[in-house]
Coordinates of C-alpha atoms and ligand atoms in Angstrom, one line a residue:
M147 CA 7.4 49.8 7.3
K148 CA 5.5 51.7 4.7
N149 CA 2.1 50.5 3.7
L150 CA 0.2 51.0 0.5
V151 CA -3.4 50.2 -0.4
L152 CA -4.0 49.7 -4.1
Y153 CA -7.6 49.0 -5.2
F154 CA -9.8 48.7 -8.3
S155 CA -13.5 49.3 -7.8
V156 CA -16.4 50.0 -10.2
Y157 CA -19.4 50.0 -7.9
G158 CA -17.5 51.5 -5.0
T159 CA -17.6 48.6 -2.5
A160 CA -14.0 47.5 -2.8
K161 CA -13.2 51.2 -2.4
I162 CA -15.1 51.3 0.9
V163 CA -12.9 48.4 2.2
A164 CA -9.8 50.0 0.8
E165 CA -10.5 53.3 2.6
E166 CA -11.1 51.4 5.8
I167 CA -7.8 49.6 5.6
A168 CA -6.0 52.8 4.8
K169 CA -7.7 54.5 7.8
Q170 CA -6.8 51.7 10.2
T171 CA -3.2 51.2 9.0
G172 CA -2.3 54.8 8.0
A173 CA -1.4 53.4 4.6
E174 CA -1.3 55.5 1.4
L175 CA -4.4 54.9 -0.8
V176 CA -4.1 54.6 -4.6
E177 CA -6.8 53.7 -7.0
I178 CA -6.0 51.5 -10.0
E179 CA -7.6 53.6 -12.7
P180 CA -8.6 52.0 -16.0
A181 CA -7.6 53.8 -19.2
V182 CA -11.1 53.0 -20.5
P183 CA -13.6 53.6 -17.7
Y184 CA -16.1 50.9 -16.8
D185 CA -19.8 51.8 -16.5
S186 CA -20.5 52.2 -12.8
N187 CA -24.3 52.6 -13.2
R188 CA -25.7 49.5 -11.5
D189 CA -28.8 49.6 -13.7
H190 CA -26.4 48.6 -16.5
Y191 CA -25.1 45.5 -14.8
N192 CA -25.9 43.2 -17.7
A193 CA -23.9 45.3 -20.1
L194 CA -20.9 45.4 -17.7
A195 CA -21.2 41.7 -17.1
A196 CA -21.0 41.0 -20.8
Y197 CA -18.2 43.4 -21.3
A198 CA -16.2 41.9 -18.5
K199 CA -16.9 38.4 -19.7
K200 CA -15.5 39.3 -23.1
E201 CA -12.3 40.7 -21.5
H202 CA -12.0 37.5 -19.5
D203 CA -12.7 35.1 -22.3
E204 CA -10.2 36.9 -24.6
D205 CA -7.6 37.1 -21.8
Q206 CA -7.3 40.8 -22.3
R207 CA -5.0 43.1 -20.3
P208 CA -7.0 46.4 -20.0
A209 CA -4.6 49.3 -19.7
I210 CA -4.0 51.1 -16.4
K211 CA -4.2 54.9 -16.8
N212 CA -2.2 56.1 -13.8
D213 CA 1.5 55.5 -13.0
I214 CA 1.7 53.6 -9.8
D215 CA 4.9 53.7 -7.8
I216 CA 5.3 50.7 -5.5
S217 CA 9.0 51.0 -5.0
G218 CA 8.9 52.6 -1.5
Y219 CA 6.5 50.3 0.0
D220 CA 7.0 47.0 2.0
N221 CA 3.4 46.0 2.5
I222 CA 1.0 46.4 -0.3
F223 CA -2.7 45.7 0.1
I224 CA -4.4 44.9 -3.2
G225 CA -8.2 45.0 -3.5
Y226 CA -10.7 44.2 -6.2
P227 CA -14.2 42.8 -6.8
M228 CA -14.8 39.3 -7.9
W229 CA -15.7 39.3 -11.6
W230 CA -16.6 36.0 -13.3
Y231 CA -15.1 33.9 -10.5
T232 CA -11.7 35.6 -10.6
F233 CA -10.3 39.1 -10.4
P234 CA -11.0 41.7 -13.1
M235 CA -8.5 41.4 -16.0
I236 CA -7.0 44.7 -15.1
I237 CA -5.5 43.0 -12.0
Y238 CA -3.6 40.7 -14.3
T239 CA -2.4 43.9 -16.0
L240 CA -1.2 45.1 -12.6
F241 CA 0.8 41.9 -12.0
D242 CA 2.2 41.9 -15.5
K243 CA 3.3 45.5 -15.2
Y244 CA 4.8 45.7 -11.7
D245 CA 7.3 43.5 -10.0
F246 CA 6.2 42.6 -6.4
A247 CA 9.3 40.5 -5.7
G248 CA 10.4 41.0 -2.1
K249 CA 7.1 42.8 -1.1
T250 CA 4.4 41.5 1.2
I251 CA 1.0 41.4 -0.6
I252 CA -2.2 41.4 1.5
P253 CA -5.1 40.8 -0.8
F254 CA -8.8 41.7 -0.2
N255 CA -11.9 41.6 -2.3
T256 CA -15.6 42.2 -2.5
H257 CA -18.0 39.6 -3.9
M258 CA -21.6 38.3 -4.0
G259 CA -21.0 34.8 -2.8
S260 CA -17.8 33.6 -4.4
G261 CA -15.6 34.5 -1.5
D262 CA -12.1 35.1 -2.8
G263 CA -12.8 32.6 -5.6
G264 CA -9.2 31.2 -5.4
T265 CA -7.7 34.6 -6.4
Y266 CA -5.4 34.7 -3.4
K267 CA -3.8 31.4 -4.7
T268 CA -3.6 32.9 -8.2
I269 CA -1.7 35.9 -6.7
R270 CA 0.8 33.5 -5.1
E271 CA 1.3 31.8 -8.5
L272 CA 1.7 35.1 -10.3
E273 CA 4.1 36.6 -7.7
P274 CA 6.1 33.7 -6.4
N275 CA 8.8 36.0 -5.0
A276 CA 6.3 38.0 -3.0
K277 CA 5.0 37.0 0.4
V278 CA 1.2 36.8 0.2
L279 CA -0.6 37.0 3.5
E280 CA -4.1 35.7 4.3
G281 CA -6.6 37.9 2.5
L282 CA -10.0 39.3 3.4
P283 CA -13.1 38.6 1.3
V284 CA -16.0 40.9 2.1
E285 CA -19.5 40.4 0.8
M286 CA -20.9 43.4 -1.1
K287 CA -23.6 44.3 1.4
A288 CA -21.3 43.8 4.3
A289 CA -18.9 46.3 2.7
E290 CA -21.7 48.8 2.2
N291 CA -22.9 48.3 5.8
G292 CA -19.5 49.2 7.1
P293 CA -16.4 46.9 7.2
E294 CA -14.7 48.4 10.2
K295 CA -15.0 45.4 12.5
A296 CA -14.2 42.8 9.9
V297 CA -11.2 44.8 8.8
S298 CA -9.9 45.4 12.3
R299 CA -10.2 41.7 13.2
W300 CA -8.4 40.7 10.0
L301 CA -5.6 43.2 10.4
K302 CA -5.0 42.0 14.0
N303 CA -4.9 38.4 12.8
T304 CA -2.5 39.2 10.0
G305 CA -0.2 41.0 12.3
F306 CA -1.0 44.7 11.7
Ligands
LIG438 C1 -19.0 41.9 -14.2 C2 -19.2 41.4 -12.9 C3 -19.0 40.1 -12.6 C4 -19.2 39.6 -11.3 N1 -18.9 38.3 -11.0 C5 -19.0 37.8 -9.7 C6 -18.6 36.5 -9.4 O1 -18.2 35.7 -10.2 N2 -18.8 36.1 -8.1 C7 -19.3 37.0 -7.1 O2 -19.4 36.6 -5.9 N3 -19.6 38.2 -7.4 C8 -19.5 38.7 -8.7 N4 -19.9 40.0 -9.0 C9 -20.3 40.9 -7.9 C10 -19.2 41.8 -7.5 O3 -18.1 41.1 -7.0 C11 -19.7 42.7 -6.3 O4 -20.8 43.4 -6.8 C12 -18.6 43.6 -5.8 O5 -19.1 44.1 -4.5 C13 -18.3 44.8 -6.7 O6 -17.2 45.5 -6.2 P1 -17.1 47.1 -6.5 O7 -18.2 47.7 -5.8 O8 -15.8 47.5 -5.8 O9 -17.0 47.3 -8.0 C14 -19.7 40.4 -10.3 C15 -20.0 41.8 -10.6 C16 -19.8 42.3 -11.9 C17 -20.0 43.7 -12.2

């Protein structure tokens, strides 16, 4: 079974979790790169929040820069931060653009209190022909402090 970790991250915390999952499973790691980069300077949080809210309210589909090949993978971990109580709109782009039918999706996300915000259910709705396993929400600070234990416990519980 081939495993892939796909992730989108602006402040680097979903990336930390993604790297840990890849390390523990031996999965390939691929970043979802936006065609128009987001401002990763945390001092500019308010500007990013406003920008992301506009994308959300206008139901935008921000373009993905890189070509992602999911064809050879059975299990695909998909990670993202919570933005405005759901996933970033670029994750909708991902699900519009790629067909995950027949794949197993294992979601994970970082957040500051919203948990998964119902996004794992949204993925089940968007990809009805994929099998979506129980995901892992990681609080931002916990990700920065090292998610090794949370990731290994979760992987064990989900059968990896
Ligand atoms: C635009 C924006 C919106 C956010 N909205 C939420 C939210 O609704 N709920 C929440 O728990 N955290 C929210 N956060 C916090 C992020 O989920 C958190 O900082 C996360 O760790 C960032 O992931 P990253 O480092 O991979 O970019 C938001 C952050 C940003 C920048």
